[in-house]
PDB file of C-alpha atoms and ligand atoms in Angstrom:
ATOM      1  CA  UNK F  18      14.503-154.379 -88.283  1.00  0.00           C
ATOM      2  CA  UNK F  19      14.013-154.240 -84.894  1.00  0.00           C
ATOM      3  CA  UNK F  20      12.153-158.010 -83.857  1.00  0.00           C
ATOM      4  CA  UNK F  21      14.104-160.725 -85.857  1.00  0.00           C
ATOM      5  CA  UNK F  22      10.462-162.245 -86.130  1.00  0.00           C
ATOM      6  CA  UNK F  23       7.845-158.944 -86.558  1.00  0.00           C
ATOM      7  CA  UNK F  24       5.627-159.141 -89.189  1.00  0.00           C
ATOM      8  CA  UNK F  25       4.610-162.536 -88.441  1.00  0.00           C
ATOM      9  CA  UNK F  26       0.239-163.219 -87.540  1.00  0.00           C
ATOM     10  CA  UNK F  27       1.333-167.202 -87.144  1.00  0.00           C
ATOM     11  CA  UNK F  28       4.897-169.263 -86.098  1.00  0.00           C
ATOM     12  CA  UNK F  29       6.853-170.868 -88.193  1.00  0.00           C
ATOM     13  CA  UNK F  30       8.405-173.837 -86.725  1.00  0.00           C
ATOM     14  CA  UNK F  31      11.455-175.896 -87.732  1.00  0.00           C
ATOM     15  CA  UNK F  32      11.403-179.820 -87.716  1.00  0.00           C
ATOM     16  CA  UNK F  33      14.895-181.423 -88.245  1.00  0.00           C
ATOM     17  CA  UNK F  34      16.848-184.384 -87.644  1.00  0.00           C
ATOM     18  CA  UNK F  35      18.136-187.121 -88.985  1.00  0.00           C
ATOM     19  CA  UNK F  36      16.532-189.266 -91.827  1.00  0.00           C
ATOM     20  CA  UNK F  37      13.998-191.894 -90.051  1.00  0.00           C
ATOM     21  CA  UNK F  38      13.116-189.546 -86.822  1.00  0.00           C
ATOM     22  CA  UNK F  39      10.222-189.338 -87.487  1.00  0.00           C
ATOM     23  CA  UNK F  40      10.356-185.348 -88.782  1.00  0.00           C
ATOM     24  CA  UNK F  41       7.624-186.112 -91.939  1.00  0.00           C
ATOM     25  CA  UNK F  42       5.138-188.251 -89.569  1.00  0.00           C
ATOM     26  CA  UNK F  43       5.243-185.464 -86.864  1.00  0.00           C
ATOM     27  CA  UNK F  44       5.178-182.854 -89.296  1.00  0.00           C
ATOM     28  CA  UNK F  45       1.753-184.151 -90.818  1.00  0.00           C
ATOM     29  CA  UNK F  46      -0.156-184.632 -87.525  1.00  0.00           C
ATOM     30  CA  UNK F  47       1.470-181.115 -86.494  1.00  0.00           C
ATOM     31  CA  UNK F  48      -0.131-179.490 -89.456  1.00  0.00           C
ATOM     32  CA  UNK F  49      -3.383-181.353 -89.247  1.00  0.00           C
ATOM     33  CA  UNK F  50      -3.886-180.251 -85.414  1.00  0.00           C
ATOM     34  CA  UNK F  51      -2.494-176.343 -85.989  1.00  0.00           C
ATOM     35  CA  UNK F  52      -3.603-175.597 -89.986  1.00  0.00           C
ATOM     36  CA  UNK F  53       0.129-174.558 -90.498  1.00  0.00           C
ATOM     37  CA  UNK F  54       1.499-175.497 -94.016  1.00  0.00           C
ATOM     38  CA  UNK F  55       3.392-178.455 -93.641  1.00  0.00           C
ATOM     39  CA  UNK F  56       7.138-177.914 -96.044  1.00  0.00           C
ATOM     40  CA  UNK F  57       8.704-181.293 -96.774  1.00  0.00           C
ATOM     41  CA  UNK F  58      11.685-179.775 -98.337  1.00  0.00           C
ATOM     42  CA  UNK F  59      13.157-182.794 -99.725  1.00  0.00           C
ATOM     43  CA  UNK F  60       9.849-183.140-101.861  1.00  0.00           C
ATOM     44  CA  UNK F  61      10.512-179.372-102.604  1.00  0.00           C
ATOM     45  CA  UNK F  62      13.300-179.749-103.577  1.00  0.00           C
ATOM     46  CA  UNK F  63      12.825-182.692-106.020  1.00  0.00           C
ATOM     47  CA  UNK F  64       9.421-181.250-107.544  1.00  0.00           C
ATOM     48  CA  UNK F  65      10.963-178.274-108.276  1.00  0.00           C
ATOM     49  CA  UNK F  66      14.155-178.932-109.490  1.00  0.00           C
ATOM     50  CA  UNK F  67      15.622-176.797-106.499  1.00  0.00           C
ATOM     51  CA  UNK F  68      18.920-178.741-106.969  1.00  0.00           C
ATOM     52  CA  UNK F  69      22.498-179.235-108.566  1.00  0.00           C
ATOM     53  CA  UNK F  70      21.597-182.852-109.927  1.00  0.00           C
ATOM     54  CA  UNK F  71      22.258-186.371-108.165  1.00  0.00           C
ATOM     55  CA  UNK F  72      25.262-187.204-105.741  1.00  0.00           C
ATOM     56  CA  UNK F  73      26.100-190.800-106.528  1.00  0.00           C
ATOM     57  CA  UNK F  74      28.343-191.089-103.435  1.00  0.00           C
ATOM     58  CA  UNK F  75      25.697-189.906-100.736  1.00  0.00           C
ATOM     59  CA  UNK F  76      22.249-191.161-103.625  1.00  0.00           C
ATOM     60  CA  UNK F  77      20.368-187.837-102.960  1.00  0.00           C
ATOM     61  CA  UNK F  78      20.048-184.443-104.716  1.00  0.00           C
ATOM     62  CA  UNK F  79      23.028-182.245-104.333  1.00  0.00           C
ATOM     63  CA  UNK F  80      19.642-179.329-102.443  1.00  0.00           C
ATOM     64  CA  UNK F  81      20.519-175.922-104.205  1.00  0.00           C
ATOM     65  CA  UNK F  82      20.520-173.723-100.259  1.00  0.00           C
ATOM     66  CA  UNK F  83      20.390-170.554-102.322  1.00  0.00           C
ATOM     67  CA  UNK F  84      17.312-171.499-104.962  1.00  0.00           C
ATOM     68  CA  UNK F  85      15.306-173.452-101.908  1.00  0.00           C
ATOM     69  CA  UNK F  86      15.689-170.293 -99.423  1.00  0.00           C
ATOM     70  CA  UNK F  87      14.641-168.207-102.830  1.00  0.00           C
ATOM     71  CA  UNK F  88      11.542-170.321-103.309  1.00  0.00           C
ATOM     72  CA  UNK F  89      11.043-170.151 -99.095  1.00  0.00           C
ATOM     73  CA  UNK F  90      11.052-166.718 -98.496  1.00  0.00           C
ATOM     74  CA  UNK F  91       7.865-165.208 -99.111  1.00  0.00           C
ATOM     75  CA  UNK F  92       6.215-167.993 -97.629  1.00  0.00           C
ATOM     76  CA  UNK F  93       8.239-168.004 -94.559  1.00  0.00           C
ATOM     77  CA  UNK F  94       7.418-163.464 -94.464  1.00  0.00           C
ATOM     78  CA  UNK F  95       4.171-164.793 -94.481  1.00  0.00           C
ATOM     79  CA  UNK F  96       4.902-167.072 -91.405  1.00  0.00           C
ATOM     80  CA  UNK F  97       2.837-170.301 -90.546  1.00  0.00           C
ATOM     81  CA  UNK F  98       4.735-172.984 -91.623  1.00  0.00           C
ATOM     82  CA  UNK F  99       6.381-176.040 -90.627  1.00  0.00           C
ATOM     83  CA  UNK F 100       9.605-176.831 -92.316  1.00  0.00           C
ATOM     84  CA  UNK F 101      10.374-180.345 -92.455  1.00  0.00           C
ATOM     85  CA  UNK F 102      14.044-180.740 -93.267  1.00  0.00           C
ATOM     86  CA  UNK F 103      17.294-183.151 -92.370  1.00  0.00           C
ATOM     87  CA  UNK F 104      19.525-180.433 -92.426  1.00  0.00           C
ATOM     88  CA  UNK F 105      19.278-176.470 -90.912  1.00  0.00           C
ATOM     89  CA  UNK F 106      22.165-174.393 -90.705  1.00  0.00           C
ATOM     90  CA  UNK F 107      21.375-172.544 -94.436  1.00  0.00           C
ATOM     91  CA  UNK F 108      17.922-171.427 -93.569  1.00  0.00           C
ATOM     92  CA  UNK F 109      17.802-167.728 -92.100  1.00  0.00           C
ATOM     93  CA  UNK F 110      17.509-167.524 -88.589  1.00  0.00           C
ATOM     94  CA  UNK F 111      14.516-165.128 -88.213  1.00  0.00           C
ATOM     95  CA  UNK F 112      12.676-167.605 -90.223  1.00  0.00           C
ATOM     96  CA  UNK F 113      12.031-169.561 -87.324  1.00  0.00           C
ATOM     97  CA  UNK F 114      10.241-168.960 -84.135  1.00  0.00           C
ATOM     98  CA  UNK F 115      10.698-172.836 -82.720  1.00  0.00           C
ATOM     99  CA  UNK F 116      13.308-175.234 -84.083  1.00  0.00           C
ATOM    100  CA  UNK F 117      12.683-178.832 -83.074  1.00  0.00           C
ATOM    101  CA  UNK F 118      15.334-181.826 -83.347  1.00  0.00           C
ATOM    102  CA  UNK F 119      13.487-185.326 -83.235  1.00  0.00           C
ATOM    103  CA  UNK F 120      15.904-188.057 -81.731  1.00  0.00           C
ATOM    104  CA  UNK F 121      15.746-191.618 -82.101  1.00  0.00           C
ATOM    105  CA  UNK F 122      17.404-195.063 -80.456  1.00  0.00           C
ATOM    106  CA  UNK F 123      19.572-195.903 -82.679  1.00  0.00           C
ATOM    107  CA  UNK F 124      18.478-199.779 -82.704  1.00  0.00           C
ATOM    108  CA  UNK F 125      15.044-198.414 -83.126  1.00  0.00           C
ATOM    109  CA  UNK F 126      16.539-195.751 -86.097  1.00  0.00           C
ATOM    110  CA  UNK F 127      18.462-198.780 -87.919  1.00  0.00           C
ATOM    111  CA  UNK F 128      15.418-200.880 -88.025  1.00  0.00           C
ATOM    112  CA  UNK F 129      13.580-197.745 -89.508  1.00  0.00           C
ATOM    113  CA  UNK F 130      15.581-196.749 -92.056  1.00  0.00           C
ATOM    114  CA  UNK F 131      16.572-200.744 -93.243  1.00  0.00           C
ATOM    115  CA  UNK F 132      13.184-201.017 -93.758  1.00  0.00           C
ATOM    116  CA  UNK F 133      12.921-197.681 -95.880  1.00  0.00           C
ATOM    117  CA  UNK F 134      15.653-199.882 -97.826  1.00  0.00           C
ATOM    118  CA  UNK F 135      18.582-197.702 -96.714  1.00  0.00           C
ATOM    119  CA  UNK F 136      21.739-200.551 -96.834  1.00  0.00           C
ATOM    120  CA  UNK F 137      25.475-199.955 -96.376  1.00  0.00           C
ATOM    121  CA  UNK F 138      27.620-196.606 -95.865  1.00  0.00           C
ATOM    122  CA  UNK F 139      24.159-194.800 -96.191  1.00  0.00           C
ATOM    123  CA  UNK F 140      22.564-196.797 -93.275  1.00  0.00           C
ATOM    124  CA  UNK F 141      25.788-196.602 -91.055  1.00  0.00           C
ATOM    125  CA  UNK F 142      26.262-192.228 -92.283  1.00  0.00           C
ATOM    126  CA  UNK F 143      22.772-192.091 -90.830  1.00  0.00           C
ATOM    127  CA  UNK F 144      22.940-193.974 -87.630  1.00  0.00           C
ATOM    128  CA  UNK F 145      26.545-192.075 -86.612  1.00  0.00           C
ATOM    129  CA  UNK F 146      24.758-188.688 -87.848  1.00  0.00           C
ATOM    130  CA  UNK F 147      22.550-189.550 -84.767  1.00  0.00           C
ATOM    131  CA  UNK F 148      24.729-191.137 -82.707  1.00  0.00           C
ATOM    132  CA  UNK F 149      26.904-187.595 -82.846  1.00  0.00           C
ATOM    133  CA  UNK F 150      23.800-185.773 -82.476  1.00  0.00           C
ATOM    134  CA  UNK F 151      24.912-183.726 -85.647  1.00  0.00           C
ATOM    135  CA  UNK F 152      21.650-182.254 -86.341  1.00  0.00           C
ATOM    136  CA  UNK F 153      21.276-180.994 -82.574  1.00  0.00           C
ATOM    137  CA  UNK F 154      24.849-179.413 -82.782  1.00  0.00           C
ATOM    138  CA  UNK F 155      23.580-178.175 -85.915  1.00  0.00           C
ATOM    139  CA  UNK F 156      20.805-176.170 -84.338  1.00  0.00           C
ATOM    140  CA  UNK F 157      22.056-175.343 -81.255  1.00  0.00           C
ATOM    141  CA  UNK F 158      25.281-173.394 -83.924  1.00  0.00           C
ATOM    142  CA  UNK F 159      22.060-171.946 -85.752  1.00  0.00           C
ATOM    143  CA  UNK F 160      20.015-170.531 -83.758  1.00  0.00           C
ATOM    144  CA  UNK F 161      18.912-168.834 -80.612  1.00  0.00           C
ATOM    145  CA  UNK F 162      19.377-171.379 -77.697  1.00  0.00           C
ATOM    146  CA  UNK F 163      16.055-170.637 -76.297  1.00  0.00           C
ATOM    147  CA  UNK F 164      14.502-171.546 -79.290  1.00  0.00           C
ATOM    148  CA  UNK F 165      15.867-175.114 -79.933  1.00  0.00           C
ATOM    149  CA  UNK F 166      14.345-177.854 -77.961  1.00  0.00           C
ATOM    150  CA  UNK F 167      15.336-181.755 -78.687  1.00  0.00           C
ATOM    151  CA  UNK F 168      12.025-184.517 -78.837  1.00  0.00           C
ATOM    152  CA  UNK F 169      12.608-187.841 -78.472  1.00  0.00           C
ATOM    153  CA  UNK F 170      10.998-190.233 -81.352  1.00  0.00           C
ATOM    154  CA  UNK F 171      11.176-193.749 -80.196  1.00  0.00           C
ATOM    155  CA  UNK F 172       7.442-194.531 -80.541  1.00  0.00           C
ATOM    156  CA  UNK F 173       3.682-193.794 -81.480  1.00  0.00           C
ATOM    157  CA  UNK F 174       3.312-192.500 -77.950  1.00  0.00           C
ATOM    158  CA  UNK F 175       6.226-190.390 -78.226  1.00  0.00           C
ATOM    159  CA  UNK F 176       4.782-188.999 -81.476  1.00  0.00           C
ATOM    160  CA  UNK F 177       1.169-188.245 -79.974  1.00  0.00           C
ATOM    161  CA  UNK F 178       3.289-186.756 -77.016  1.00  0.00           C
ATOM    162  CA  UNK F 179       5.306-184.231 -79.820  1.00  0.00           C
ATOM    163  CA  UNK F 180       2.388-183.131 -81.218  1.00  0.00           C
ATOM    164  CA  UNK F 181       0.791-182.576 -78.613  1.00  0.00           C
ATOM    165  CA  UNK F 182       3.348-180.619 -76.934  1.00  0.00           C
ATOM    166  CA  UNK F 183       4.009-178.557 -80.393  1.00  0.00           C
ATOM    167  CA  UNK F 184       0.200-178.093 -80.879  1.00  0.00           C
ATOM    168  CA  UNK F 185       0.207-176.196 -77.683  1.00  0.00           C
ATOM    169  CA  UNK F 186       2.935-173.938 -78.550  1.00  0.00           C
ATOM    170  CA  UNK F 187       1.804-172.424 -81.652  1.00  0.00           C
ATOM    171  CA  UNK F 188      -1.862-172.201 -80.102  1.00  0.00           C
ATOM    172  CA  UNK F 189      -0.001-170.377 -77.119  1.00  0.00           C
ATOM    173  CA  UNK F 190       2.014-168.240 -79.610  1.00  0.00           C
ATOM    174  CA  UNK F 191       1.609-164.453 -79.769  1.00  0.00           C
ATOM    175  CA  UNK F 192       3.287-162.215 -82.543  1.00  0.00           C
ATOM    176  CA  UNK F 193       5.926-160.046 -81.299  1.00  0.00           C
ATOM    177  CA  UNK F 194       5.275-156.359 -81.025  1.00  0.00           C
ATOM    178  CA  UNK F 195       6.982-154.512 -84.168  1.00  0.00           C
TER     179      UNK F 195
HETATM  180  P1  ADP N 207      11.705-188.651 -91.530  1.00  0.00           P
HETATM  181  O1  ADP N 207      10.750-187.733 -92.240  1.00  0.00           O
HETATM  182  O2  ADP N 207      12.391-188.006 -90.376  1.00  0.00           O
HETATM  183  O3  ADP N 207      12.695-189.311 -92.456  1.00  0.00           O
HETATM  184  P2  ADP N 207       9.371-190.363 -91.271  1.00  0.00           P
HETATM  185  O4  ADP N 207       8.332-189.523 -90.626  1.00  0.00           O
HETATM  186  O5  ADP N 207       9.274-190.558 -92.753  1.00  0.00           O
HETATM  187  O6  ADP N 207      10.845-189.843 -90.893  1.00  0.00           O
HETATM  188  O7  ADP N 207       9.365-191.775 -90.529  1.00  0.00           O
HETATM  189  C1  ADP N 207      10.106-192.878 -91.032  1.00  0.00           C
HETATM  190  C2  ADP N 207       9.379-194.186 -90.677  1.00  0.00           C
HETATM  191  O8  ADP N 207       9.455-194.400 -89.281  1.00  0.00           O
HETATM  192  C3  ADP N 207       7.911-194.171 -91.027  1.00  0.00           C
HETATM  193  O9  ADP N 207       7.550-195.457 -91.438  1.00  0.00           O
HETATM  194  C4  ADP N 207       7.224-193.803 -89.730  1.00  0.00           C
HETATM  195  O10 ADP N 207       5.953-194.347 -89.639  1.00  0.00           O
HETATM  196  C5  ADP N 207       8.164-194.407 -88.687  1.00  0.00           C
HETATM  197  N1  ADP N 207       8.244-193.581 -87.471  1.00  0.00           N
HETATM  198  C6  ADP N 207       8.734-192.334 -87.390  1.00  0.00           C
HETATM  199  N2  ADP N 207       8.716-191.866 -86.141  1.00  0.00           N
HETATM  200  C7  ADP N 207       8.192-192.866 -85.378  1.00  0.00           C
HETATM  201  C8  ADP N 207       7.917-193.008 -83.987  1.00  0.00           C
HETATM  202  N3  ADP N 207       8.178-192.023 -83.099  1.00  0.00           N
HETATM  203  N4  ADP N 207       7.383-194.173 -83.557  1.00  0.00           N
HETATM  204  C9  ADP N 207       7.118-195.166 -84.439  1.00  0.00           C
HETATM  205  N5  ADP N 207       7.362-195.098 -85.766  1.00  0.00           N
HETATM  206  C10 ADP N 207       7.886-193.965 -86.237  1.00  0.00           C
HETATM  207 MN1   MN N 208      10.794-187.078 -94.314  1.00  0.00          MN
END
């Protein structure tokens, strides 16, 4: 193929980052302002069975890349989507036309995920995932440059901000010529 991305009548964007960024929340209001198909993976994942059973070290699914990109694919051909995910190096790369990476404080991130009940080595995994920027690194190994930008996700404003900022993207997105 010549374009990575021909084919595609609407974007599909890429929201990453660590757990408690804010990537579900932004996500929503993303898909309420654009009409894209909002893809909370981790709920994919669990609905459909799309993985190798429970790790009782990390207490998540062991996510099945191969059977979620399976279940992806046509839907991601299609194009229109936002992919809401805490992890992004095993998703093509001409899935994506826009890959965003929400970043949080980490004061502000341990207070979030504490209150989502998160205790111990799977509070402090979290906060040094962000602290190391893994999920940016992540990305940026992943895909085009161009195409990876980093959000900050402190607060509401900084949400509204996102959106906002996302909402005119994919309105100012044109297919590329095949
Ligand atoms: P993720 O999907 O990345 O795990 P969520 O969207 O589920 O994160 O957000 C986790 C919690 O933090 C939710 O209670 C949400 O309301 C809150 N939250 C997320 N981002 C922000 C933000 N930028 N400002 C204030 N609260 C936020
Ligand atoms: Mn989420």
């Amino acid at each position: 193929m010549a374009q990575s991305s021909s084919g595609r009548k609407k974007p599909n964007v890429l929201v990453t980052g660590t757990p408690g960024t804010g990537k579900t929340t932004t996500s929503s209001f993303l898909a309420e302002a654009t009409q894209l198909r909002h893809v909370n993976v981790g709920d994919l994942v669990r609905d459909k069975n799309l993985h190798d059973g429970w790790h009782e070290q990390f207490d998540c699914h062991v996510i099945n890349e191969d059977l979620v990109c399976d279940e992806l694919e046509d839907m991601m051909e299609e194009g229109g989507n936002i992919v809401d995910y805490h992890g992004c190096d095993f998703f093509p790369e001409r899935w994506f036309d826009r890959v965003v990476v929400l970043q949080t404080e980490n004061s502000v991130l341990y207070d979030r995920l504490s209150k989502r009940g998160y205790t111990g080595a799977k509070l402090t995994n979290n906060i040094e995932c962000e602290i190391f920027q893994v999920l940016l690194e992540e990305a940026k190994d992943s895909y085009p440059e161009d195409i990876v930008v980093a959000l900050r996700s402190d607060t509401i404003d900084d949400i509204n901000r996102n959106v906002a900022t996302l909402t005119d993207w994919v309105r100012n997105w044109c297919p590329k010529p095949e």
